[in-house]
mmCIF file of C-alpha atoms in Angstrom:
data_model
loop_
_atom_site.group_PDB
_atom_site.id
_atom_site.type_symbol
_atom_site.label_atom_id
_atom_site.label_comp_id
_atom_site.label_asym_id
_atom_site.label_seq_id
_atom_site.Cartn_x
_atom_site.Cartn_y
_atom_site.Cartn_z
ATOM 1 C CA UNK R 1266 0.000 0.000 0.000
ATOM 2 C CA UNK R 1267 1.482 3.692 -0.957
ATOM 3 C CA UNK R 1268 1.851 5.637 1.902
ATOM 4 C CA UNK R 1269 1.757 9.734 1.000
ATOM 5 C CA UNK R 1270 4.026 11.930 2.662
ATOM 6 C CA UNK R 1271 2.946 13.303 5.982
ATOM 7 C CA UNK R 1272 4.387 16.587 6.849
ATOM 8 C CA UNK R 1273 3.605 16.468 10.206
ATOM 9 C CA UNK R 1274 5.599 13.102 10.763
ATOM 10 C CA UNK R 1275 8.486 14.295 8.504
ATOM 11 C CA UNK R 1276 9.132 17.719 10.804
ATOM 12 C CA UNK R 1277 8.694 15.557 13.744
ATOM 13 C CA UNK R 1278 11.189 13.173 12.861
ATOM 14 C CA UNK R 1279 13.348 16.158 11.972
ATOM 15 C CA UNK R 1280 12.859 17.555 15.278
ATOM 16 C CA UNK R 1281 13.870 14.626 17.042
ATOM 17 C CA UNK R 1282 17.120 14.293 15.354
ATOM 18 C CA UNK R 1283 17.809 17.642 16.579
ATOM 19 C CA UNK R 1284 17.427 17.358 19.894
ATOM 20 C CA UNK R 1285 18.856 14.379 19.949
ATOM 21 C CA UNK R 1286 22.009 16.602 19.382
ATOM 22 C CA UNK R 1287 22.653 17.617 16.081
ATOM 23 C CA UNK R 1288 23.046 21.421 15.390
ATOM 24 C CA UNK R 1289 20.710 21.451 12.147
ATOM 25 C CA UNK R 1290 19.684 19.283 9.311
ATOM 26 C CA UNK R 1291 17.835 19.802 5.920
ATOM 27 C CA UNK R 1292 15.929 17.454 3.826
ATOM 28 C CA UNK R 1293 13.574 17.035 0.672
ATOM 29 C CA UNK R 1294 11.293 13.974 -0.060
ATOM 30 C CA UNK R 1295 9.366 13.502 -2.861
ATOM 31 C CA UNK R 1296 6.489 10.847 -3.619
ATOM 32 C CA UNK R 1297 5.354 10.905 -7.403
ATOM 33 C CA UNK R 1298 4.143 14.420 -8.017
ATOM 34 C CA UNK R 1299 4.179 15.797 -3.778
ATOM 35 C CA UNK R 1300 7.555 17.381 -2.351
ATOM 36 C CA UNK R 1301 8.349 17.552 1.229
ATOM 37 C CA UNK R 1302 10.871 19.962 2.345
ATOM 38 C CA UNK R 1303 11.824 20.971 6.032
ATOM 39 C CA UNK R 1304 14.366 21.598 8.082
ATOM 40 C CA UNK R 1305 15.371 21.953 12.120
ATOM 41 C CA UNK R 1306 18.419 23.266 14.289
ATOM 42 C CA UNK R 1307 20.664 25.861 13.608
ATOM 43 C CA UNK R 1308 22.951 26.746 10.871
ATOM 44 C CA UNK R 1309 25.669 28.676 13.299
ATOM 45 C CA UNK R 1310 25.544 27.410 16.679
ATOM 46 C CA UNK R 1311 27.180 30.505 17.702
ATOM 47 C CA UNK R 1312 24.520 32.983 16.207
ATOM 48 C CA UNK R 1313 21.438 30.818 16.531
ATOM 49 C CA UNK R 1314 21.100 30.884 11.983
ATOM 50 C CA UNK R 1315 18.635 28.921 11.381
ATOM 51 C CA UNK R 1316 19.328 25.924 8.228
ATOM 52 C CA UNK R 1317 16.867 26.116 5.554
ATOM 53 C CA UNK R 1318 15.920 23.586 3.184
ATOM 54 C CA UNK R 1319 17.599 25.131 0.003
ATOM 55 C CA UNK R 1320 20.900 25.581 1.675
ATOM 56 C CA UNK R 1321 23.835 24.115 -0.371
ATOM 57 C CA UNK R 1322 26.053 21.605 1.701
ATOM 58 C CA UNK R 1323 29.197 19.171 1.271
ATOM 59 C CA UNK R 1324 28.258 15.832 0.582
ATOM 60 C CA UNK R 1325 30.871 13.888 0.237
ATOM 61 C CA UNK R 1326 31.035 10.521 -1.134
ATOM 62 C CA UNK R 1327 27.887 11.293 -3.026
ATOM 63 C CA UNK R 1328 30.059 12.153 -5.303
ATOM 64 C CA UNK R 1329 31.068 8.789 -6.512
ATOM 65 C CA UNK R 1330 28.159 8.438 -7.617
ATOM 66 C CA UNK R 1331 28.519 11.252 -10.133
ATOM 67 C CA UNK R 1332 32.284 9.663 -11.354
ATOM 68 C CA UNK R 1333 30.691 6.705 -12.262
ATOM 69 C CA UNK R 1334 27.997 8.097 -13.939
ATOM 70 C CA UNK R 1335 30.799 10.130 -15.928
ATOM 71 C CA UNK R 1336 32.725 6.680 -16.283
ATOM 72 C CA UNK R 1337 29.807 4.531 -17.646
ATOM 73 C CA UNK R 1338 28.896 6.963 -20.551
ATOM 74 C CA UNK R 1339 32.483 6.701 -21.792
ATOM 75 C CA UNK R 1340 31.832 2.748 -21.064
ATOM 76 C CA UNK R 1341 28.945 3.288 -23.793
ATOM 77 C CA UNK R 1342 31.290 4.995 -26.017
ATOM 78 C CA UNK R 1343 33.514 2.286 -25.643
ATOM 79 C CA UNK R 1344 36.179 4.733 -24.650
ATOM 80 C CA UNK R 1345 36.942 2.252 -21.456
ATOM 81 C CA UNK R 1346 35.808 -1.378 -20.623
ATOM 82 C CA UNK R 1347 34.382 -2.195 -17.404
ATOM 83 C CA UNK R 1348 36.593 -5.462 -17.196
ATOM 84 C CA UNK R 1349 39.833 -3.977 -19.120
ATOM 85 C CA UNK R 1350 42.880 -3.816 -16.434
ATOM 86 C CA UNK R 1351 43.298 -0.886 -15.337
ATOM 87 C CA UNK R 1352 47.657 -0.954 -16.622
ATOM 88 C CA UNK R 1353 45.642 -0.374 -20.393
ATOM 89 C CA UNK R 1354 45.028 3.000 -19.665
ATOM 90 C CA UNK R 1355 47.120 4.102 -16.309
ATOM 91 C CA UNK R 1356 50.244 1.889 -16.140
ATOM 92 C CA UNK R 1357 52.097 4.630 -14.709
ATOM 93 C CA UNK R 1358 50.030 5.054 -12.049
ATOM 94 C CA UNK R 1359 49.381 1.192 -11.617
ATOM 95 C CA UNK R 1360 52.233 -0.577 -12.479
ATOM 96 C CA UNK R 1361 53.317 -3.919 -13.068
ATOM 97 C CA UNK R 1362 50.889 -7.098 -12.285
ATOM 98 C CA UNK R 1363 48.831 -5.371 -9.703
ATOM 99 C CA UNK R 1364 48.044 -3.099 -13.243
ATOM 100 C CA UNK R 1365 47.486 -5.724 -14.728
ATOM 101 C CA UNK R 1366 45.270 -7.413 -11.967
ATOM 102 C CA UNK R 1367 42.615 -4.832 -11.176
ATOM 103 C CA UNK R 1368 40.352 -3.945 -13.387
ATOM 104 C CA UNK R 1369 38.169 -0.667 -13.898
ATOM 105 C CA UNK R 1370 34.949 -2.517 -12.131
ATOM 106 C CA UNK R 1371 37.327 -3.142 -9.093
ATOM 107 C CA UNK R 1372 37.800 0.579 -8.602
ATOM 108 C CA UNK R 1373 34.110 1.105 -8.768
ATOM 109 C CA UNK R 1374 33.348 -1.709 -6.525
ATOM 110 C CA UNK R 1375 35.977 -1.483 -3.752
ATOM 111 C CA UNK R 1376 37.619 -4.969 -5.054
ATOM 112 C CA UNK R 1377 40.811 -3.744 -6.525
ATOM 113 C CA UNK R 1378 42.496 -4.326 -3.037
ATOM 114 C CA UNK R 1379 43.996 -0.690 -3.355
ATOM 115 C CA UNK R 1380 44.345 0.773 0.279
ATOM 116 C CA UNK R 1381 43.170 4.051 1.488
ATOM 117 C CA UNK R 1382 45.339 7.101 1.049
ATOM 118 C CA UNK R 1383 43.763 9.404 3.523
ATOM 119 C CA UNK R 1384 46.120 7.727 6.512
ATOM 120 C CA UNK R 1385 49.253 8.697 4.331
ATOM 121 C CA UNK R 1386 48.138 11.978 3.782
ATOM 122 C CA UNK R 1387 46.672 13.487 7.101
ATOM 123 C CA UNK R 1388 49.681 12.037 9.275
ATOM 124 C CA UNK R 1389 47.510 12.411 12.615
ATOM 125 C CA UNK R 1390 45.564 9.944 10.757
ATOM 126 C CA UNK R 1391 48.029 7.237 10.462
ATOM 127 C CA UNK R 1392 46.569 5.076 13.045
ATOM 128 C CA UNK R 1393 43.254 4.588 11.136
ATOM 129 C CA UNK R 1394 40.985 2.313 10.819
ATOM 130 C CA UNK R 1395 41.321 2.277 14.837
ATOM 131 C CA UNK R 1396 39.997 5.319 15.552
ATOM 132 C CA UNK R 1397 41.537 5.644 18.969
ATOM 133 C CA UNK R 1398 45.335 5.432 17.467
ATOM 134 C CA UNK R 1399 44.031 8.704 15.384
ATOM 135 C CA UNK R 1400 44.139 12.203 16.226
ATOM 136 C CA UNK R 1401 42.257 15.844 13.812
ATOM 137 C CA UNK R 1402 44.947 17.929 14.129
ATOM 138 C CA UNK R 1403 45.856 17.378 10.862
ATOM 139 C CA UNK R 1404 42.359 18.096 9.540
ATOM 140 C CA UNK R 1405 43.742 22.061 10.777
ATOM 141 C CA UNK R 1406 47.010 21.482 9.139
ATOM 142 C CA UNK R 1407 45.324 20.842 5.766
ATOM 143 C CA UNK R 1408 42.284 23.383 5.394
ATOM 144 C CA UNK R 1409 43.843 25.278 2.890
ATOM 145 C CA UNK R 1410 46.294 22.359 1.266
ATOM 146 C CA UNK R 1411 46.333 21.685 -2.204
ATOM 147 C CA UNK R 1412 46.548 18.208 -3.079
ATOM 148 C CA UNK R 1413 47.526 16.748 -6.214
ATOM 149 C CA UNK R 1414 45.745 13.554 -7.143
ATOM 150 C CA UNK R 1415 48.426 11.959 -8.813
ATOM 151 C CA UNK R 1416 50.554 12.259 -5.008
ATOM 152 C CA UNK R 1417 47.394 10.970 -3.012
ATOM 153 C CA UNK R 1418 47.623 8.036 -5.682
ATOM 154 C CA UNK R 1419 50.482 7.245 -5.431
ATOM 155 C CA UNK R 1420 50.107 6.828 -1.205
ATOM 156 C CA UNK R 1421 47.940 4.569 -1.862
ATOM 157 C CA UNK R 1422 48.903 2.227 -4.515
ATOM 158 C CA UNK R 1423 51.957 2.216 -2.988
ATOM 159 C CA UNK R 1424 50.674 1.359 0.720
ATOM 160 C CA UNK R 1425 50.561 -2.129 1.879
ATOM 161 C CA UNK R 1426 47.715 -4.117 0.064
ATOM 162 C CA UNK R 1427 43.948 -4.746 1.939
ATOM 163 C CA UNK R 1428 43.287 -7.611 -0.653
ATOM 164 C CA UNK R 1429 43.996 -9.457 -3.567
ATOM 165 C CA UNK R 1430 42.025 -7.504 -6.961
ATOM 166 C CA UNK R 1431 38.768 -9.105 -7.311
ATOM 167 C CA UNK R 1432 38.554 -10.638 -3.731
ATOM 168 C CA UNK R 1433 35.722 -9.814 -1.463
ATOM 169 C CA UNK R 1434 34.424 -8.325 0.830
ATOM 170 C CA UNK R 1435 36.190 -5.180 -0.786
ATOM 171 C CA UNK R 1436 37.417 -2.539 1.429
ATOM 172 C CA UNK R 1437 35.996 0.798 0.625
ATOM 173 C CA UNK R 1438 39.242 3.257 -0.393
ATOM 174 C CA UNK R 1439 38.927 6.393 -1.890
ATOM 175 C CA UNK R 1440 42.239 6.013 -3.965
ATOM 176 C CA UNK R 1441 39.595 3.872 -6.459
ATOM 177 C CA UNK R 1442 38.110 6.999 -7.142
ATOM 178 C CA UNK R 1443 41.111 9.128 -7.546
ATOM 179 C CA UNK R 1444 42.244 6.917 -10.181
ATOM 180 C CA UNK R 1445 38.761 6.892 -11.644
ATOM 181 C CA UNK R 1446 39.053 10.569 -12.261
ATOM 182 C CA UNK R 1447 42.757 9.964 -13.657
ATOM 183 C CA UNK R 1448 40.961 7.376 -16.349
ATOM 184 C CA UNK R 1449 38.315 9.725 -16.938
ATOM 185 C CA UNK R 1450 41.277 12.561 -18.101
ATOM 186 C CA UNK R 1451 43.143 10.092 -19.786
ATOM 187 C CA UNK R 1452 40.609 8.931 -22.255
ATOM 188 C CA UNK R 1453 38.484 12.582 -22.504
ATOM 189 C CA UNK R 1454 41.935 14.526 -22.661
ATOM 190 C CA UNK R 1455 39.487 16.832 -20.089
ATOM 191 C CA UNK R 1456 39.970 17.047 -16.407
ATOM 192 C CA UNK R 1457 37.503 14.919 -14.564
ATOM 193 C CA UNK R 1458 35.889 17.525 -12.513
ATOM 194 C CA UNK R 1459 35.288 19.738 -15.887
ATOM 195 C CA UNK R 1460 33.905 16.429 -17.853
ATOM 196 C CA UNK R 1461 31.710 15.539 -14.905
ATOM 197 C CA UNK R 1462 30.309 18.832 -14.636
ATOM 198 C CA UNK R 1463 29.737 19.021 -18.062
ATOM 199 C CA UNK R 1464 28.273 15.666 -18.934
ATOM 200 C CA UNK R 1465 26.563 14.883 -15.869
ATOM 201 C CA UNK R 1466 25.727 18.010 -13.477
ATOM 202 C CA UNK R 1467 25.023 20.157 -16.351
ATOM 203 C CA UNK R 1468 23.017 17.298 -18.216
ATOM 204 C CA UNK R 1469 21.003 16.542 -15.315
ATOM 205 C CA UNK R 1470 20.269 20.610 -14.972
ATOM 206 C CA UNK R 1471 21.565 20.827 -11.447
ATOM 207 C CA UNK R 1472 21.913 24.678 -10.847
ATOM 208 C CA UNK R 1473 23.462 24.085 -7.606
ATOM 209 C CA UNK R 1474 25.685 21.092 -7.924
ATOM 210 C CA UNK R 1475 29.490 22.141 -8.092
ATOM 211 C CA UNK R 1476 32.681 20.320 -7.940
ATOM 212 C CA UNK R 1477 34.262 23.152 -6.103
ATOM 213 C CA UNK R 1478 37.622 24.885 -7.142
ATOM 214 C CA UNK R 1479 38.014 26.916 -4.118
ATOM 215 C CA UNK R 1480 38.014 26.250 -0.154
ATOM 216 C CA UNK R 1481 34.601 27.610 0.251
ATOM 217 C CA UNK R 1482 30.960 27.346 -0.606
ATOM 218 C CA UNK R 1483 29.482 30.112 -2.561
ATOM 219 C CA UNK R 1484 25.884 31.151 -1.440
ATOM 220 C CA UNK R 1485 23.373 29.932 1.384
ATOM 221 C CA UNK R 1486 25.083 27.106 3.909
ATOM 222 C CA UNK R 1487 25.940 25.810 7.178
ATOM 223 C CA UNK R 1488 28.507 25.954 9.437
ATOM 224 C CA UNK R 1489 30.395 22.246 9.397
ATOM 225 C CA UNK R 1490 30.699 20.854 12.770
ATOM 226 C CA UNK R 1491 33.529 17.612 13.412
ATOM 227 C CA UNK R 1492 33.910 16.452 16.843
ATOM 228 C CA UNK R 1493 36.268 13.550 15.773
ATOM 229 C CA UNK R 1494 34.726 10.871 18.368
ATOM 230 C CA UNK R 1495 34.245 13.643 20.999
ATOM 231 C CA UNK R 1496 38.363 14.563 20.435
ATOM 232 C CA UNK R 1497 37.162 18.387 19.181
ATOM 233 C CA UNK R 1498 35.372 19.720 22.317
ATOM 234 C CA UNK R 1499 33.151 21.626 21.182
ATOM 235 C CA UNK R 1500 33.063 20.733 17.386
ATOM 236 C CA UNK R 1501 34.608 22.995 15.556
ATOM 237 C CA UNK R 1502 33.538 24.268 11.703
ATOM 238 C CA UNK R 1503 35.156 23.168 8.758
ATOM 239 C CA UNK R 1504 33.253 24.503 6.192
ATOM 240 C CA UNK R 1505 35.827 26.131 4.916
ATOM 241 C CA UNK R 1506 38.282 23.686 3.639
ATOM 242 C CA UNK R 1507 40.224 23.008 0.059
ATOM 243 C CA UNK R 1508 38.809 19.869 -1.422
ATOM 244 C CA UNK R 1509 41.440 18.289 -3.542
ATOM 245 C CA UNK R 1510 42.411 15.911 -0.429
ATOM 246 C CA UNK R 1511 38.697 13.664 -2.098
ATOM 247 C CA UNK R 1512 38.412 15.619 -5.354
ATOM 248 C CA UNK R 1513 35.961 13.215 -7.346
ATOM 249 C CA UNK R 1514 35.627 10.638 -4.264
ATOM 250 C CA UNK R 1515 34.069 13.213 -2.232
ATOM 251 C CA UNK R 1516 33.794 16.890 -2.615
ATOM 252 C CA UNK R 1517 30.468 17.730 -4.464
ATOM 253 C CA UNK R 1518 28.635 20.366 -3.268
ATOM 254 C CA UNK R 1519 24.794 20.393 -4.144
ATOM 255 C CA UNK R 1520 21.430 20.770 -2.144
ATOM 256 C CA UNK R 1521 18.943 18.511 -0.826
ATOM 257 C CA UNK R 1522 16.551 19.456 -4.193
ATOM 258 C CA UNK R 1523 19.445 18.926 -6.985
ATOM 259 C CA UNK R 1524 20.277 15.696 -5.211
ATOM 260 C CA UNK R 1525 16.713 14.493 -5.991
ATOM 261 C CA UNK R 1526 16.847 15.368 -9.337
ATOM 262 C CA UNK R 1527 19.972 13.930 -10.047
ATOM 263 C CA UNK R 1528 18.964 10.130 -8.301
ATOM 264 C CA UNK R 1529 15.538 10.677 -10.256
ATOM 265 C CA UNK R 1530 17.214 10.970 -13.762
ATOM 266 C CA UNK R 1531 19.523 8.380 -13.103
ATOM 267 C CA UNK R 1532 16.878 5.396 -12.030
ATOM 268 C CA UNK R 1533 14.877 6.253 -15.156
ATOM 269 C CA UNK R 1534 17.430 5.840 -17.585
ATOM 270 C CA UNK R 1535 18.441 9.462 -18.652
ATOM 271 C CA UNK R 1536 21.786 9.947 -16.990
ATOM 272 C CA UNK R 1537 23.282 6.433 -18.170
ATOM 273 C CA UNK R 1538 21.611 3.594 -20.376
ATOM 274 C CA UNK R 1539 18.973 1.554 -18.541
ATOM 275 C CA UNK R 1540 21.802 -1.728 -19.188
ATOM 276 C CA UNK R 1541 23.950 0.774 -17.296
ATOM 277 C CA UNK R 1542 21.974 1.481 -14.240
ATOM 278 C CA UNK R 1543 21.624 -2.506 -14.371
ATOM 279 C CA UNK R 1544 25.298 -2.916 -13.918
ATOM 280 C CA UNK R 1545 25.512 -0.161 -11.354
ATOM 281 C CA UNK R 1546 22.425 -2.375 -8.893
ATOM 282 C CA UNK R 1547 25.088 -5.105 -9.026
ATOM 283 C CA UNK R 1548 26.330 -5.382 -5.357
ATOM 284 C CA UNK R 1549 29.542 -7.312 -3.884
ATOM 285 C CA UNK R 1550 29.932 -7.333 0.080
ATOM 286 C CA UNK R 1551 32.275 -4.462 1.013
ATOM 287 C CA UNK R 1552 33.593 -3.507 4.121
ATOM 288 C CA UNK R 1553 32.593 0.710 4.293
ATOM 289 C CA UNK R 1554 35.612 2.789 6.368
ATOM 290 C CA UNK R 1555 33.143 2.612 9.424
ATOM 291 C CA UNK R 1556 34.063 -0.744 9.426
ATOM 292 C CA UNK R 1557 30.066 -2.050 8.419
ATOM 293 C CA UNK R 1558 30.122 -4.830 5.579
ATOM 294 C CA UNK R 1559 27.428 -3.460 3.093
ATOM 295 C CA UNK R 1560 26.431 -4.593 -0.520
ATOM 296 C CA UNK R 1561 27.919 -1.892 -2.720
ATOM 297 C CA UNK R 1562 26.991 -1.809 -6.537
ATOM 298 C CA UNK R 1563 28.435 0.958 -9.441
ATOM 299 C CA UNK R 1564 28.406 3.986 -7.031
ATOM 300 C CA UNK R 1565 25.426 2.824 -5.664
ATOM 301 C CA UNK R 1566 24.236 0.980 -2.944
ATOM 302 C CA UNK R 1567 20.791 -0.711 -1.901
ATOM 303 C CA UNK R 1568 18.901 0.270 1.502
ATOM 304 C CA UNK R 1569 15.821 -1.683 2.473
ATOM 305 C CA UNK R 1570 13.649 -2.723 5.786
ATOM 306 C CA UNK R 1571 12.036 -6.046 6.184
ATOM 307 C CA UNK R 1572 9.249 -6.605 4.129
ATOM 308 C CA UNK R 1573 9.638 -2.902 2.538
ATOM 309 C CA UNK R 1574 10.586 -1.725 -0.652
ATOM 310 C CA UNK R 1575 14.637 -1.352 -2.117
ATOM 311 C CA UNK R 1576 16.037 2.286 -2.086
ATOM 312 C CA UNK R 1577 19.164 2.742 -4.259
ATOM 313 C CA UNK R 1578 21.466 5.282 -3.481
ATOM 314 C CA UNK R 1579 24.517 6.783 -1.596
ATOM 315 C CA UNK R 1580 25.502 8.312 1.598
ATOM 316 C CA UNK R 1581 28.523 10.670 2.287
ATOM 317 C CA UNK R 1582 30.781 12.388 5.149
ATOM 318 C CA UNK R 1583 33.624 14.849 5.010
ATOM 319 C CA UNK R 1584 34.962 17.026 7.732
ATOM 320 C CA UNK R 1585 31.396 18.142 9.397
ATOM 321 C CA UNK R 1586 29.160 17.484 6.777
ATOM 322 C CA UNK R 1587 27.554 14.539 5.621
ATOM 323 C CA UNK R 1588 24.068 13.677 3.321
ATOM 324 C CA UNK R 1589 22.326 10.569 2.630
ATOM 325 C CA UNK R 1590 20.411 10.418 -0.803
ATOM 326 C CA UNK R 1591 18.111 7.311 -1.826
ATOM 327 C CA UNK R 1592 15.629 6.742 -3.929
ATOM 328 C CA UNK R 1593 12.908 4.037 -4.436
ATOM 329 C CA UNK R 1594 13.853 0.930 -6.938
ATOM 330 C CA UNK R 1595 10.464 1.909 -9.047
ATOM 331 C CA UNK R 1596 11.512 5.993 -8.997
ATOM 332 C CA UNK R 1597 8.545 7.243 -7.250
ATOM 333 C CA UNK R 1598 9.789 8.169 -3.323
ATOM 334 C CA UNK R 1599 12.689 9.772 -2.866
ATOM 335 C CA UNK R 1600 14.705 11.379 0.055
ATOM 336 C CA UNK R 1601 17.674 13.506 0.347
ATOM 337 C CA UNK R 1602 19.038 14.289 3.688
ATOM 338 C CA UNK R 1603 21.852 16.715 5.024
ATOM 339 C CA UNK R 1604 23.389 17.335 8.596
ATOM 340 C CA UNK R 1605 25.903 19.543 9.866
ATOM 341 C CA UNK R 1606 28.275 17.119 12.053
ATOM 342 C CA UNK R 1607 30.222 14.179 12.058
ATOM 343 C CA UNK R 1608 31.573 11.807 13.990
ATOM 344 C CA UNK R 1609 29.344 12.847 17.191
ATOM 345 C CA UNK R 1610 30.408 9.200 18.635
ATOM 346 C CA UNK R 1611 32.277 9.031 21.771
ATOM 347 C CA UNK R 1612 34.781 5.851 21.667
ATOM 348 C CA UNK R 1613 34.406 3.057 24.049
ATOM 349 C CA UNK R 1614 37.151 1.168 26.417
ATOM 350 C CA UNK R 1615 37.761 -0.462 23.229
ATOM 351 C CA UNK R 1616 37.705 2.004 20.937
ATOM 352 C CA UNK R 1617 34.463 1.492 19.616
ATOM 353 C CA UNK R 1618 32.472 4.386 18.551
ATOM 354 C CA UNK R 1619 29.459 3.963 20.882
ATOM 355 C CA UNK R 1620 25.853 4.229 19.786
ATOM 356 C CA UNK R 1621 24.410 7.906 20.311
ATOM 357 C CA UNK R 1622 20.782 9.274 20.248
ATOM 358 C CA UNK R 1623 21.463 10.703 16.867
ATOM 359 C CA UNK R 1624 21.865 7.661 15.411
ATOM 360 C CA UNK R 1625 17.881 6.344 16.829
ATOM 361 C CA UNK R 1626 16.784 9.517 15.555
ATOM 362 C CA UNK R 1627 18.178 9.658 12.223
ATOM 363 C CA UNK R 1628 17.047 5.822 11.856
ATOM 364 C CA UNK R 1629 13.600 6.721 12.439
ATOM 365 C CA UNK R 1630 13.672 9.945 9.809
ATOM 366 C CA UNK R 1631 14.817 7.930 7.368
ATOM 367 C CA UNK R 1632 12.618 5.692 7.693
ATOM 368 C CA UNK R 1633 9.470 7.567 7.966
ATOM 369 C CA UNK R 1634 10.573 9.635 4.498
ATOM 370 C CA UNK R 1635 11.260 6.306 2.512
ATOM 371 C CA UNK R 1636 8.339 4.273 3.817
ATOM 372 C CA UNK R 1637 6.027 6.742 6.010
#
């Protein structure tokens, strides 16, 4: 049975999230022809802003789902194969039989074994995936930094090896992505960000969707709050912050409305081919950086309750921002979600990231905007 949208559950839900700690969060849902939007909490905790629905936010790993958009239509030029190694096209960058090994569905996938750079990189970091062995002062120490991708790379394939290419679960890396967007300049002779906006933000008529080229965010947005596992006290803002260290893993910018249209196009077939989307709803276990093992497709992966309907999508953090985006399997309800801090755990004895209201709360919005 089709449940409509009920506004008065929605800004409830919202509500709850917020007092269940976070500053402010934003969302849009849409059911066939109705739209939702709302919003709760503050934008500046320090001057009591208010977020607003249309605000533009970071949201992260979103992202990859735009790069592999990009990558399949060059698939269906038959500029790059989905099971070519990825040594045909990057050798420098992947040499010798690991090159040969790992194919371009492995990056997509999280299979190619590849680790992630980000430990290299941020050196307070280096401790990662325990959380406790890490510490954010780099994510100071690099606000302004300009990474290049080919030296994030480079940490990466270089770094000890997670798994053999192909083997699964995968572990989720963003140095897949990086070298995505090094394929995607290598065939197009065009700089990945440029091709993506032009072939997929611009095609899907997203008027607030940017890869950015600067540290900030132009126009109406939140304050970014990180409390790195309760290690910034009080979280502190990182909205401001140069982008290259994801590039196009992770540093879209769009809004809760754009993010909708985009997932919308791309289920019915006018992003990528229909065949397309059907190899992008192909899933492998993968083992996400939070250290979850999820079924993870093309840039996509599926979200469902028992006995409820699939929802295809992605989720996404960076440094205070984060936004979960899914749509229904049959295109008709859709949700996009923002919120303006991360990592709001506290660790355990153990170094566990402990559960947290938040978490409840965000659990029960999401699932009163996908099912009602």
């Amino acid at each position: 049975m089709r449940n409509a949208l009920d506004p008065a559950k929605l800004s409830a839900a919202m509500e709850d999230v917020h007092r269940a700690g976070m500053p402010g969060l934003f969302a849009e849902v849409r059911d066939g022809d109705q739209v939702w939007r709302g919003a709760a909490g503050v934008a500046d905790v320090a001057t009591g802003r208010p977020v607003t629905a249309d605000m533009r936010h970071r949201v992260g790993s979103i992202t990859k789902t735009f790069t592999v958009a990009a990558v399949l239509q060059q698939v269906e030029r038959g500029q790059i194969g989905l099971d070519t190694p990825i040594s045909r096209y990057l050798p420098k960058l992947v040499p010798g039989e690991r090159g040969d090994a790992i194919t371009v569905r492995m990056l997509i996938n999280h299979t190619s074994g590849l680790a992630e750079y980000l430990p290299y990189a941020y050196p307070s970091l280096k401790g990662f995936p325990p959380f406790a062995d890490t510490r954010p002062a780099s994510l100071d120490d690099h606000r302004l930094t300009r990474f290049h991708s080919t030296e994030l790379i480079e940490m990466g394939v270089t770094a000890p090896a997670v798994g053999a290419p192909g083997g699964t679960p995968g572990l989720y890396s963003n140095t897949n992505y990086l070298l995505l967007g090094a394929l995607l300049e290598h065939v197009t002779g065009t700089p990945a960000e440029q091709y993506i906006t032009r072939n997929v933000i611009e095609r899907a008529g997203l008027r607030d969707t940017e890869l950015p080229t600067t540290p900030y965010v132009n126009g109406p947005h939140s304050q970014m709050y990180e409390a790195w596992f309760g290690m910034i006290d009080p979280p502190r803002d990182y909205s401001v912050h140069d982008m290259s260290w994801v590039g196009p893993a992770a540093s879209l910018i769009s809004t809760v409305t754009d993010l909708n249209r985009f997932f919308g196009m791309l289920l019915a077939g006018e992003i990528v081919s229909p065949s397309s989307l059907a190899q992008m709803q192909r899933t492998v276990p993968v083992v996400s950086q939070e250290g979850k093992t999820i079924d993870y497709g093309l840039g996509l992966y599926p979200m469902e309750a028992a006995g409820q309907s699939t929802f295809w999508g992605h989720g996404g953090t960076v440094w205070g921002a984060g936004a979960l985006a899914m749509i229904r399997a049959d295109g008709e309800r859709q949700m996009a979600v923002a919120v303006n801090l991360q990592r709001w755990h506290r660790l355990d004895s153990s170094g566990i990231p402990q559960l947290h209201p938040i978490d409840d709360a965000l659990a029960a919005l999401y699932r009163v905007a996908m099912y009602g």
